Amino acid sequence: RPRRPQRSAKVEGSVDIAESKAEQKDAPSVVSKEEEVTPDGTAASRPKPSRPVGPKGPGHHPVRAASVPHPPVSRPVPPHLNPHAFRALSVAGTADTQAQSVEDFVHIITWNVGSATPPDDITSLLGLNVGDGNTDMYIILQEVNSMINKRLKDVLFTDQWSEVCMERLSPFGYVLVTSQRMQGLLLLVFAKYFHLPFLRGVQTESTRTGLGGYWGNKGGVSARMSVFGHTICFLNCHLPAHMENSDQRMEDFESILQQQQFEGQTATGVLDHVVFWFGDLNFRIDDLDMQVVKSAIDNNKFPMLWEKDQLNMAKDSETVLEGFQEGPLKFPPTYKFDVGTNTYDTGKKRKPAWTDRILWRLRATAPASAAVGAGKRGSISGLTSGTKVTQHYYRSHMEYTVSDHKPVSSIFTLQFPYKVDVPLVTLMVEDEWNSIADATAKFKVAPNFSRSSWDWIGLYKVGFKHHKDYVGYVWAKQEESDFHRQEHQVTFTEEELPKGSGDFIMGYYSNNMSTIVGVTEPF
């Protein structure tokens, strides 16, 4: 079982709520079998070398066991207060599923960075300086430059915001689960490597609403998945700007909810999940003039501004917002600033506003997608119980000045009963590979797992960034003689092994499910 540092008992003001649900499976992709294809999609015509015998030459060091690096522990927590003491995260999945519950920390960040390049240090934005290292998932939205020349460059090369997030998070054991880009909207989902086998049915969607649906500078991108058997959707929206477009913002939000549909028999609509809705929603502060707003900000009289916030007012009249929750806005409006400063707009004289928001909603008892499509403001009522969502903080980050927006972040705890706690594939390796002869891995598959001849097992350096960031791999082909065997074995050749020593993790990649479905501890 991967060791985890214990979390500090300190929790800032929380909000509680409730829910539950099932999972789904991605359709298989088809690959031509005329030639050998590498997991990253490139053809490989090289002949398979025969398996060498004996250790590597002089100076070779064995692969050593080690844990993924973590930030320092703030202070220990007694076992009865530490939810992770009761979590079944061993690769064998030995939990008593009736008595167990999952508690995941989800860190969501939204930031409209415009055309800015990443700042030198995003440590505080990611919360990597808090000292507990127990965040399970990061969901990061960047509103980036959507100009055509910039997007073409990003197609040819990984965009710099994705790179800086991967570079900063991968040393702490976070792996990119999925990403979705629609012009300026970039959504990144990261998770601890040992959660990967329990994140299933990952799908992404995008909806254009700019220029009547023809242009993707406005709209929504989403990523949905089953997390330990419970369906969750992360929806990032960039809604129309300007004070007078509040109704258009609601129209576009409804349109996004109606258009985004996922494959599968259950949880096909966004609102059929536990939903986290966030982004540059562009709602403004009505009625009050510039000086009144700035005076209220200077004197920390935020409640006076909440009453005139368009999104808060819409919650009383828009049934599509029924069930959406938001923590109190105890931070100054995050738009609009002079770039490079903490001074509100002195150019176009735009009134400050909380344009950048993070909300959440639990699943409706009836399929919510049907209710949304039923009428202009289809009523959605009745929320299930079972899951508990707790918001630990909701804040802005004034220290970042590269954009006219300030980033906003929030950390949530999702607590729900276990539904899925056994990986589809269980991998077993020796603690150390001292010689080439040791380079074997055994694996068992769950009875309900559908294998493909194009599945593969990757060898990853501790701190790998995504599923293609392997140092070597072998095909996990299924032969006819394998059908009745419970345990299987693969062997890495010397050519498939890294040249130096180090700490590694092995992962089984399912071609049908397009995800890693089994991992080892570091070895």
Short mmCIF file of C-alpha atoms in Angstrom, two decimals:
data_model
loop_
_atom_site.label_atom_id
_atom_site.label_comp_id
_atom_site.label_asym_id
_atom_site.label_seq_id
_atom_site.Cartn_x
_atom_site.Cartn_y
_atom_site.Cartn_z
CA ARG A 1 0.00 0.00 0.00
CA PRO A 2 1.46 3.38 -0.93
CA ARG A 3 2.38 5.25 2.21
CA ARG A 4 0.66 8.58 2.68
CA PRO A 5 1.57 11.38 5.07
CA GLN A 6 -1.06 12.12 7.68
CA ARG A 7 -3.13 15.23 7.25
CA SER A 8 -3.19 18.14 9.63
CA ALA A 9 -6.36 18.19 11.71
CA LYS A 10 -6.85 21.91 11.05
CA VAL A 11 -9.78 22.56 8.73
CA GLU A 12 -11.06 26.01 7.86
CA GLY A 13 -14.83 26.76 7.76
CA SER A 14 -16.80 24.05 6.00
CA VAL A 15 -20.07 23.63 4.16
CA ASP A 16 -21.80 20.23 4.10
CA ILE A 17 -24.12 18.59 1.56
CA ALA A 18 -24.96 15.00 0.00
CA GLU A 19 -25.12 12.12 -3.00
CA SER A 20 -24.28 8.67 -4.97
CA LYS A 21 -23.97 6.78 -8.41
CA ALA A 22 -22.35 4.18 -10.81
CA GLU A 23 -19.79 3.98 -13.60
CA GLN A 24 -19.50 3.37 -17.31
CA LYS A 25 -17.06 2.06 -19.88
CA ASP A 26 -15.36 3.71 -22.83
CA ALA A 27 -15.77 2.19 -26.29
CA PRO A 28 -12.74 0.31 -27.61
CA SER A 29 -10.50 2.00 -30.12
CA VAL A 30 -9.47 0.13 -33.27
CA VAL A 31 -5.83 -0.31 -34.25
CA SER A 32 -4.56 -1.86 -37.45
CA LYS A 33 -2.64 -5.03 -36.72
CA GLU A 34 -0.54 -4.98 -39.88
CA GLU A 35 2.52 -3.81 -37.97
CA GLU A 36 3.66 -3.35 -34.42
CA VAL A 37 2.39 -0.07 -32.98
CA THR A 38 3.92 1.62 -29.96
CA PRO A 39 1.64 2.87 -27.18
CA ASP A 40 2.15 6.47 -28.30
CA GLY A 41 0.76 5.60 -31.74
CA THR A 42 3.99 5.38 -33.76
CA ALA A 43 4.86 2.36 -35.87
CA ALA A 44 7.76 0.19 -34.74
CA SER A 45 9.19 -2.21 -37.30
CA ARG A 46 12.18 -3.31 -35.25
CA PRO A 47 12.47 -7.09 -34.64
CA LYS A 48 12.06 -8.26 -31.06
CA PRO A 49 15.47 -9.15 -29.66
CA SER A 50 15.83 -12.36 -27.75
CA ARG A 51 15.86 -12.04 -23.98
CA PRO A 52 19.40 -11.49 -22.70
CA VAL A 53 20.68 -13.38 -19.70
CA GLY A 54 22.63 -12.13 -16.72
CA PRO A 55 23.13 -8.76 -15.02
CA LYS A 56 24.07 -5.56 -16.75
CA GLY A 57 27.72 -4.63 -17.01
CA PRO A 58 30.00 -3.06 -14.39
CA GLY A 59 28.65 -0.07 -12.56
CA HIS A 60 25.01 -1.15 -12.80
CA HIS A 61 22.95 -0.37 -9.71
CA PRO A 62 19.76 -2.21 -8.86
CA VAL A 63 16.40 -0.46 -8.99
CA ARG A 64 15.72 0.60 -5.41
CA ALA A 65 12.42 0.77 -3.57
CA ALA A 66 11.29 4.25 -2.56
CA SER A 67 8.15 6.23 -1.92
CA VAL A 68 6.92 9.06 -4.11
CA PRO A 69 8.23 12.30 -2.60
CA HIS A 70 5.79 14.26 -0.47
CA PRO A 71 5.89 17.66 1.21
CA PRO A 72 6.86 17.57 4.89
CA VAL A 73 4.18 16.49 7.32
CA SER A 74 2.74 19.35 9.35
CA ARG A 75 1.81 17.29 12.39
CA PRO A 76 0.56 13.72 12.97
CA VAL A 77 -3.12 12.96 13.45
CA PRO A 78 -4.45 10.19 15.70
CA PRO A 79 -5.64 7.19 13.63
CA HIS A 80 -9.29 7.69 14.62
CA LEU A 81 -9.18 11.23 13.14
CA ASN A 82 -7.28 10.29 9.99
CA PRO A 83 -9.69 9.11 7.26
CA HIS A 84 -6.81 7.65 5.26
CA ALA A 85 -6.10 5.16 8.01
CA PHE A 86 -9.34 3.44 6.95
CA ARG A 87 -8.88 3.61 3.18
CA ALA A 88 -8.33 0.47 1.16
CA LEU A 89 -5.80 1.63 -1.39
CA SER A 90 -3.67 -1.49 -1.52
CA VAL A 91 -3.25 -2.84 -5.03
CA ALA A 92 -4.94 -6.04 -3.87
CA GLY A 93 -8.03 -4.14 -2.70
CA THR A 94 -8.58 -5.89 0.60
CA ALA A 95 -11.26 -3.58 1.99
CA ASP A 96 -14.51 -4.68 3.56
CA THR A 97 -16.58 -2.64 1.12
CA GLN A 98 -19.63 -2.54 3.37
CA ALA A 99 -17.82 -0.74 6.16
CA GLN A 100 -15.45 1.50 4.20
CA SER A 101 -15.85 5.01 2.88
CA VAL A 102 -13.69 7.16 0.62
CA GLU A 103 -12.61 10.68 1.47
CA ASP A 104 -10.89 12.50 -1.37
CA PHE A 105 -9.46 16.00 -1.30
CA VAL A 106 -10.19 17.84 -4.57
CA HIS A 107 -8.32 21.08 -5.31
CA ILE A 108 -9.94 23.24 -8.02
CA ILE A 109 -8.25 26.29 -9.57
CA THR A 110 -9.71 28.73 -12.10
CA TRP A 111 -7.74 31.54 -13.68
CA ASN A 112 -8.23 33.65 -16.79
CA VAL A 113 -4.61 34.33 -17.75
CA GLY A 114 -5.32 35.80 -21.19
CA SER A 115 -2.12 35.85 -23.21
CA ALA A 116 0.19 35.75 -20.17
CA THR A 117 3.02 33.27 -19.80
CA PRO A 118 3.20 31.26 -16.56
CA PRO A 119 4.77 33.03 -13.57
CA ASP A 120 8.04 31.71 -12.15
CA ASP A 121 6.44 30.06 -9.12
CA ILE A 122 2.93 28.58 -8.80
CA THR A 123 3.65 26.74 -5.55
CA SER A 124 1.20 28.72 -3.42
CA LEU A 125 -1.49 28.54 -6.11
CA LEU A 126 -1.26 24.73 -6.10
CA GLY A 127 -1.17 24.64 -2.30
CA LEU A 128 2.09 22.69 -2.33
CA ASN A 129 3.38 24.81 0.55
CA VAL A 130 0.68 23.83 3.06
CA GLY A 131 2.66 20.82 4.23
CA ASP A 132 0.15 17.94 4.22
CA GLY A 133 0.52 16.62 0.63
CA ASN A 134 -2.81 14.84 0.85
CA THR A 135 -4.71 16.42 -2.02
CA ASP A 136 -6.01 13.54 -4.15
CA MET A 137 -7.03 15.40 -7.32
CA TYR A 138 -6.23 18.73 -8.93
CA ILE A 139 -8.61 20.27 -11.46
CA ILE A 140 -7.00 23.26 -13.15
CA LEU A 141 -8.59 25.65 -15.62
CA GLN A 142 -6.60 28.20 -17.55
CA GLU A 143 -8.34 30.70 -19.84
CA VAL A 144 -5.42 31.02 -22.24
CA ASN A 145 -4.68 32.89 -25.46
CA SER A 146 -7.17 31.75 -28.11
CA MET A 147 -5.61 33.54 -31.10
CA ILE A 148 -5.25 31.25 -34.12
CA ASN A 149 -1.44 31.53 -34.40
CA LYS A 150 -1.07 30.66 -30.70
CA ARG A 151 -3.38 27.63 -30.99
CA LEU A 152 -1.49 26.29 -33.99
CA LYS A 153 1.75 26.53 -32.02
CA ASP A 154 0.13 24.67 -29.12
CA VAL A 155 -0.97 21.89 -31.49
CA LEU A 156 2.64 21.36 -32.55
CA PHE A 157 4.06 21.70 -29.04
CA THR A 158 2.48 21.06 -25.64
CA ASP A 159 1.14 24.35 -24.34
CA GLN A 160 3.29 26.00 -21.69
CA TRP A 161 0.57 26.07 -19.01
CA SER A 162 0.08 22.30 -19.20
CA GLU A 163 3.84 21.83 -19.07
CA VAL A 164 4.35 24.02 -16.00
CA CYS A 165 1.51 22.27 -14.13
CA MET A 166 2.90 18.82 -14.97
CA GLU A 167 6.43 19.85 -14.06
CA ARG A 168 5.30 21.20 -10.69
CA LEU A 169 2.89 18.39 -9.73
CA SER A 170 4.61 15.24 -11.04
CA PRO A 171 7.36 15.21 -8.37
CA PHE A 172 4.59 14.88 -5.77
CA GLY A 173 3.08 11.80 -7.43
CA TYR A 174 0.35 13.54 -9.48
CA VAL A 175 -0.36 12.21 -12.98
CA LEU A 176 -2.35 13.93 -15.73
CA VAL A 177 -5.57 11.90 -16.02
CA THR A 178 -7.12 13.83 -18.91
CA SER A 179 -7.17 17.25 -20.53
CA GLN A 180 -9.51 19.12 -22.83
CA ARG A 181 -8.77 22.23 -24.89
CA MET A 182 -11.27 24.36 -26.83
CA GLN A 183 -9.50 27.43 -28.18
CA GLY A 184 -8.86 29.46 -25.02
CA LEU A 185 -10.42 27.02 -22.54
CA LEU A 186 -7.93 24.52 -21.10
CA LEU A 187 -9.04 21.95 -18.51
CA LEU A 188 -6.48 19.71 -16.76
CA VAL A 189 -7.30 16.87 -14.34
CA PHE A 190 -4.52 15.38 -12.17
CA ALA A 191 -4.69 12.59 -9.60
CA LYS A 192 -2.30 10.70 -7.33
CA TYR A 193 -0.83 7.80 -9.30
CA PHE A 194 -2.31 5.16 -6.98
CA HIS A 195 -5.86 6.47 -7.64
CA LEU A 196 -5.58 5.83 -11.39
CA PRO A 197 -7.09 2.30 -11.30
CA PHE A 198 -10.21 3.69 -9.59
CA LEU A 199 -10.83 6.55 -12.07
CA ARG A 200 -12.83 4.95 -14.86
CA GLY A 201 -15.10 5.91 -17.73
CA VAL A 202 -13.14 9.13 -18.34
CA GLN A 203 -14.79 11.24 -21.06
CA THR A 204 -14.46 14.87 -22.14
CA GLU A 205 -16.88 17.21 -23.94
CA SER A 206 -16.79 20.73 -25.35
CA THR A 207 -19.53 23.17 -26.39
CA ARG A 208 -19.00 26.36 -28.39
CA THR A 209 -21.31 29.31 -27.68
CA GLY A 210 -19.30 32.20 -29.17
CA LEU A 211 -20.74 33.73 -32.38
CA GLY A 212 -23.91 31.68 -32.03
CA GLY A 213 -22.02 28.42 -31.52
CA TYR A 214 -19.48 28.79 -34.33
CA TRP A 215 -16.58 30.12 -32.27
CA GLY A 216 -15.03 28.53 -29.18
CA ASN A 217 -13.79 31.65 -27.42
CA LYS A 218 -16.84 31.21 -25.17
CA GLY A 219 -18.56 28.02 -24.08
CA GLY A 220 -17.79 25.06 -21.84
CA VAL A 221 -15.43 22.09 -21.58
CA SER A 222 -15.94 19.20 -19.20
CA ALA A 223 -14.36 16.01 -17.93
CA ARG A 224 -16.46 13.28 -16.34
CA MET A 225 -15.37 10.07 -14.68
CA SER A 226 -16.32 7.43 -12.18
CA VAL A 227 -14.32 7.88 -8.95
CA PHE A 228 -14.46 4.76 -6.78
CA GLY A 229 -17.76 3.98 -8.52
CA HIS A 230 -19.33 7.44 -8.08
CA THR A 231 -19.80 9.72 -11.10
CA ILE A 232 -18.28 13.21 -10.98
CA CYS A 233 -18.21 15.92 -13.66
CA PHE A 234 -15.93 18.96 -13.76
CA LEU A 235 -17.48 21.66 -15.95
CA ASN A 236 -15.49 24.75 -16.91
CA CYS A 237 -17.36 27.61 -18.57
CA HIS A 238 -16.34 30.94 -20.07
CA LEU A 239 -19.61 32.87 -20.38
CA PRO A 240 -20.35 36.14 -22.24
CA ALA A 241 -18.82 39.33 -20.86
CA HIS A 242 -20.26 42.77 -19.98
CA MET A 243 -22.75 44.02 -17.42
CA GLU A 244 -25.85 43.84 -19.62
CA ASN A 245 -25.45 40.17 -20.65
CA SER A 246 -26.58 38.42 -17.46
CA ASP A 247 -29.56 36.77 -19.24
CA GLN A 248 -27.28 35.66 -22.09
CA ARG A 249 -24.95 34.06 -19.58
CA MET A 250 -27.84 31.99 -18.20
CA GLU A 251 -28.98 31.09 -21.74
CA ASP A 252 -25.49 29.86 -22.63
CA PHE A 253 -25.16 27.87 -19.41
CA GLU A 254 -28.44 26.08 -20.13
CA SER A 255 -27.34 25.44 -23.70
CA ILE A 256 -24.07 23.89 -22.49
CA LEU A 257 -25.96 21.62 -20.07
CA GLN A 258 -28.33 20.49 -22.84
CA GLN A 259 -25.63 19.84 -25.43
CA GLN A 260 -23.08 18.01 -23.31
CA GLN A 261 -24.00 14.33 -23.35
CA PHE A 262 -21.76 11.40 -22.42
CA GLU A 263 -21.74 7.83 -23.67
CA GLY A 264 -23.16 5.05 -21.52
CA GLN A 265 -26.44 3.91 -20.05
CA THR A 266 -26.23 5.98 -16.88
CA ALA A 267 -25.08 9.50 -16.02
CA THR A 268 -25.36 10.74 -19.60
CA GLY A 269 -25.93 14.40 -18.71
CA VAL A 270 -23.78 16.81 -16.72
CA LEU A 271 -26.36 17.11 -13.92
CA ASP A 272 -26.55 13.32 -13.54
CA HIS A 273 -23.19 13.62 -11.74
CA VAL A 274 -21.82 15.38 -8.73
CA VAL A 275 -20.92 18.59 -10.59
CA PHE A 276 -18.19 21.13 -9.97
CA TRP A 277 -18.96 24.20 -12.11
CA PHE A 278 -16.28 26.86 -12.37
CA GLY A 279 -14.52 29.32 -14.66
CA ASP A 280 -14.75 32.90 -15.82
CA LEU A 281 -18.55 33.02 -15.48
CA ASN A 282 -18.45 36.80 -16.03
CA PHE A 283 -21.30 37.75 -13.68
CA ARG A 284 -21.09 41.39 -12.54
CA ILE A 285 -22.25 43.63 -9.68
CA ASP A 286 -25.49 45.42 -10.58
CA ASP A 287 -26.84 48.89 -9.70
CA LEU A 288 -23.93 50.17 -7.57
CA ASP A 289 -21.58 52.68 -9.17
CA MET A 290 -17.80 52.35 -9.33
CA GLN A 291 -16.98 54.45 -6.26
CA VAL A 292 -19.51 52.64 -4.05
CA VAL A 293 -18.10 49.27 -5.10
CA LYS A 294 -14.48 50.33 -4.52
CA SER A 295 -15.35 51.85 -1.14
CA ALA A 296 -17.08 48.62 -0.06
CA ILE A 297 -13.99 46.64 -1.12
CA ASP A 298 -11.63 48.98 0.74
CA ASN A 299 -13.74 48.62 3.91
CA ASN A 300 -14.29 44.83 3.57
CA LYS A 301 -18.06 45.32 3.28
CA PHE A 302 -18.46 42.36 0.94
CA PRO A 303 -22.01 41.37 2.06
CA MET A 304 -23.28 44.64 0.62
CA LEU A 305 -21.84 43.61 -2.78
CA TRP A 306 -23.10 40.01 -2.56
CA GLU A 307 -26.69 41.26 -2.64
CA LYS A 308 -26.06 42.89 -6.04
CA ASP A 309 -23.97 40.08 -7.53
CA GLN A 310 -25.80 38.86 -10.64
CA LEU A 311 -25.11 35.16 -9.99
CA ASN A 312 -26.37 35.36 -6.40
CA MET A 313 -29.52 37.13 -7.59
CA ALA A 314 -30.06 34.57 -10.38
CA LYS A 315 -30.14 31.71 -7.84
CA ASP A 316 -33.52 33.04 -6.63
CA SER A 317 -35.14 33.04 -10.09
CA GLU A 318 -33.32 30.55 -12.34
CA THR A 319 -34.44 26.99 -11.70
CA VAL A 320 -31.46 25.63 -13.66
CA LEU A 321 -29.32 26.86 -10.75
CA GLU A 322 -31.35 24.88 -8.22
CA GLY A 323 -29.06 22.81 -6.03
CA PHE A 324 -25.86 24.68 -6.92
CA GLN A 325 -23.91 25.69 -3.83
CA GLU A 326 -21.17 28.28 -3.39
CA GLY A 327 -19.11 29.24 -0.38
CA PRO A 328 -19.15 32.84 0.89
CA LEU A 329 -17.17 35.34 -1.18
CA LYS A 330 -14.85 36.52 1.57
CA PHE A 331 -12.19 37.71 -0.88
CA PRO A 332 -12.17 40.93 -3.00
CA PRO A 333 -13.59 40.83 -6.54
CA THR A 334 -11.05 39.17 -8.84
CA TYR A 335 -11.64 41.36 -11.94
CA LYS A 336 -10.50 43.77 -13.35
CA PHE A 337 -6.90 44.72 -12.41
CA ASP A 338 -4.16 46.63 -14.16
CA VAL A 339 -1.74 43.90 -15.25
CA GLY A 340 1.30 43.71 -12.98
CA THR A 341 -0.48 45.35 -10.04
CA ASN A 342 -3.17 44.89 -7.39
CA THR A 343 -4.88 48.09 -8.57
CA TYR A 344 -8.37 47.90 -10.03
CA ASP A 345 -8.73 49.01 -13.67
CA THR A 346 -7.58 52.57 -14.30
CA GLY A 347 -7.89 52.30 -18.10
CA LYS A 348 -11.34 51.30 -19.33
CA LYS A 349 -12.73 51.89 -15.84
CA ARG A 350 -14.38 48.46 -15.62
CA LYS A 351 -16.25 47.99 -12.38
CA PRO A 352 -14.73 45.30 -10.09
CA ALA A 353 -16.64 42.00 -10.10
CA TRP A 354 -16.47 38.38 -8.93
CA THR A 355 -16.26 36.99 -12.45
CA ASP A 356 -14.22 33.91 -11.44
CA ARG A 357 -16.26 31.39 -9.46
CA ILE A 358 -16.34 27.79 -8.21
CA LEU A 359 -19.69 26.13 -7.41
CA TRP A 360 -20.83 22.57 -6.84
CA ARG A 361 -24.03 20.55 -7.04
CA LEU A 362 -25.15 17.05 -6.08
CA ARG A 363 -26.93 14.64 -8.38
CA ALA A 364 -30.69 14.92 -8.84
CA THR A 365 -32.94 11.96 -7.96
CA ALA A 366 -34.35 11.87 -11.53
CA PRO A 367 -32.14 12.25 -14.63
CA ALA A 368 -31.44 15.97 -14.61
CA SER A 369 -30.64 16.09 -18.32
CA ALA A 370 -34.28 15.28 -19.11
CA ALA A 371 -35.46 18.09 -16.85
CA VAL A 372 -33.12 20.60 -18.47
CA GLY A 373 -34.31 19.66 -21.95
CA ALA A 374 -37.99 19.68 -21.00
CA GLY A 375 -38.45 23.45 -21.02
CA LYS A 376 -36.79 26.83 -21.02
CA ARG A 377 -36.30 26.78 -17.29
CA GLY A 378 -36.98 23.13 -16.56
CA SER A 379 -37.35 22.53 -12.84
CA ILE A 380 -34.82 20.25 -11.21
CA SER A 381 -35.69 19.11 -7.73
CA GLY A 382 -34.83 16.51 -5.17
CA LEU A 383 -31.21 15.76 -4.36
CA THR A 384 -30.02 12.37 -3.20
CA SER A 385 -28.27 11.72 0.07
CA GLY A 386 -25.22 9.60 0.75
CA THR A 387 -22.25 11.65 -0.39
CA LYS A 388 -20.94 14.48 1.72
CA VAL A 389 -19.20 17.47 0.13
CA THR A 390 -17.26 19.78 2.42
CA GLN A 391 -15.60 22.97 1.25
CA HIS A 392 -12.45 23.71 3.24
CA TYR A 393 -11.60 27.06 1.74
CA TYR A 394 -12.56 29.39 -1.10
CA ARG A 395 -10.06 32.13 -1.84
CA SER A 396 -8.32 34.33 -4.38
CA HIS A 397 -4.56 34.69 -4.84
CA MET A 398 -3.69 38.38 -4.93
CA GLU A 399 0.05 37.74 -5.29
CA TYR A 400 -0.32 36.75 -8.97
CA THR A 401 -0.30 39.81 -11.23
CA VAL A 402 0.37 38.48 -14.77
CA SER A 403 -3.30 38.88 -15.74
CA ASP A 404 -6.17 41.31 -15.23
CA HIS A 405 -7.88 38.47 -13.31
CA LYS A 406 -6.75 36.97 -10.01
CA PRO A 407 -6.78 33.17 -9.72
CA VAL A 408 -9.43 31.59 -7.48
CA SER A 409 -9.07 28.21 -5.78
CA SER A 410 -11.05 25.94 -3.50
CA ILE A 411 -10.40 22.64 -1.73
CA PHE A 412 -13.24 20.18 -1.18
CA THR A 413 -13.58 16.86 0.56
CA LEU A 414 -15.76 14.29 -1.20
CA GLN A 415 -16.84 11.57 1.19
CA PHE A 416 -18.85 8.62 -0.10
CA PRO A 417 -19.23 4.88 0.53
CA TYR A 418 -16.94 2.53 -1.36
CA LYS A 419 -18.39 1.04 -4.52
CA VAL A 420 -15.15 0.18 -6.33
CA ASP A 421 -12.02 -0.64 -4.36
CA VAL A 422 -10.43 -3.49 -6.33
CA PRO A 423 -8.39 -2.66 -9.45
CA LEU A 424 -9.25 -4.38 -12.73
CA VAL A 425 -5.64 -5.55 -12.98
CA THR A 426 -3.37 -6.41 -10.05
CA LEU A 427 0.35 -6.20 -10.89
CA MET A 428 3.06 -7.99 -8.89
CA VAL A 429 6.81 -7.39 -9.14
CA GLU A 430 9.90 -8.16 -7.11
CA ASP A 431 11.04 -5.39 -4.77
CA GLU A 432 14.35 -5.07 -6.61
CA TRP A 433 15.55 -5.88 -10.10
CA ASN A 434 19.23 -6.66 -9.62
CA SER A 435 19.67 -8.36 -12.98
CA ILE A 436 17.95 -8.73 -16.34
CA ALA A 437 16.57 -12.06 -15.17
CA ASP A 438 14.55 -10.20 -12.49
CA ALA A 439 12.75 -8.01 -15.03
CA THR A 440 9.41 -9.81 -14.99
CA ALA A 441 5.96 -8.84 -13.84
CA LYS A 442 2.99 -11.02 -12.98
CA PHE A 443 -0.58 -9.82 -13.17
CA LYS A 444 -4.11 -10.97 -12.46
CA VAL A 445 -7.23 -9.57 -14.12
CA ALA A 446 -10.68 -9.14 -12.59
CA PRO A 447 -13.42 -11.42 -13.99
CA ASN A 448 -15.30 -8.45 -15.49
CA PHE A 449 -12.24 -6.97 -17.23
CA SER A 450 -12.16 -7.16 -21.02
CA ARG A 451 -8.58 -7.44 -22.23
CA SER A 452 -7.27 -6.35 -25.63
CA SER A 453 -4.30 -7.59 -27.62
CA TRP A 454 -3.21 -3.95 -27.65
CA ASP A 455 -2.99 -3.57 -23.87
CA TRP A 456 0.49 -2.83 -22.58
CA ILE A 457 2.42 -2.60 -19.34
CA GLY A 458 4.54 0.51 -18.92
CA LEU A 459 7.56 1.02 -16.70
CA TYR A 460 7.45 4.54 -15.28
CA LYS A 461 10.01 6.57 -13.42
CA VAL A 462 8.66 7.75 -10.05
CA GLY A 463 7.25 11.20 -10.75
CA PHE A 464 5.95 10.40 -14.27
CA LYS A 465 3.65 13.01 -15.84
CA HIS A 466 1.06 11.04 -17.85
CA HIS A 467 0.40 7.54 -19.19
CA LYS A 468 2.70 7.98 -22.21
CA ASP A 469 5.59 9.17 -20.06
CA TYR A 470 7.06 5.65 -19.77
CA VAL A 471 10.70 4.64 -19.94
CA GLY A 472 9.87 1.22 -21.35
CA TYR A 473 6.90 -1.03 -22.07
CA VAL A 474 5.89 -4.54 -23.07
CA TRP A 475 2.73 -5.68 -24.78
CA ALA A 476 0.32 -7.59 -22.56
CA LYS A 477 -1.05 -9.62 -25.47
CA GLN A 478 -3.69 -12.20 -24.78
CA GLU A 479 -3.01 -15.62 -26.27
CA GLU A 480 -5.63 -18.35 -26.66
CA SER A 481 -3.91 -20.36 -23.95
CA ASP A 482 -4.40 -17.42 -21.55
CA PHE A 483 -8.19 -17.58 -21.37
CA HIS A 484 -8.32 -20.05 -18.49
CA ARG A 485 -5.23 -18.85 -16.64
CA GLN A 486 -5.67 -16.73 -13.56
CA GLU A 487 -2.12 -15.38 -13.44
CA HIS A 488 -0.09 -14.04 -16.35
CA GLN A 489 3.50 -12.95 -16.77
CA VAL A 490 5.43 -10.56 -19.01
CA THR A 491 9.17 -10.07 -19.38
CA PHE A 492 11.11 -6.91 -20.17
CA THR A 493 14.10 -7.30 -22.47
CA GLU A 494 17.30 -5.41 -21.82
CA GLU A 495 16.39 -3.02 -24.63
CA GLU A 496 13.11 -2.17 -22.91
CA LEU A 497 14.76 -1.35 -19.58
CA PRO A 498 16.16 2.04 -18.50
CA LYS A 499 19.93 2.34 -18.61
CA GLY A 500 20.38 3.73 -15.10
CA SER A 501 19.08 2.86 -11.67
CA GLY A 502 16.19 4.56 -9.95
CA ASP A 503 12.75 4.19 -8.43
CA PHE A 504 9.97 2.95 -10.69
CA ILE A 505 6.24 2.24 -10.88
CA MET A 506 4.60 -0.22 -13.25
CA GLY A 507 1.19 0.43 -14.79
CA TYR A 508 -1.19 -1.66 -16.92
CA TYR A 509 -2.75 0.40 -19.73
CA SER A 510 -6.09 -0.78 -21.09
CA ASN A 511 -6.55 -0.04 -24.80
CA ASN A 512 -10.34 -0.53 -24.52
CA MET A 513 -10.68 1.90 -21.62
CA SER A 514 -7.89 4.33 -22.64
CA THR A 515 -6.59 4.51 -19.11
CA ILE A 516 -4.26 2.87 -16.59
CA VAL A 517 -6.23 0.19 -14.73
CA GLY A 518 -3.54 -1.22 -12.43
CA VAL A 519 -0.37 0.10 -10.78
CA THR A 520 2.32 -1.18 -8.45
CA GLU A 521 3.87 0.51 -5.47
CA PRO A 522 7.23 2.16 -6.20
CA PHE A 523 9.98 -0.48 -6.44
#
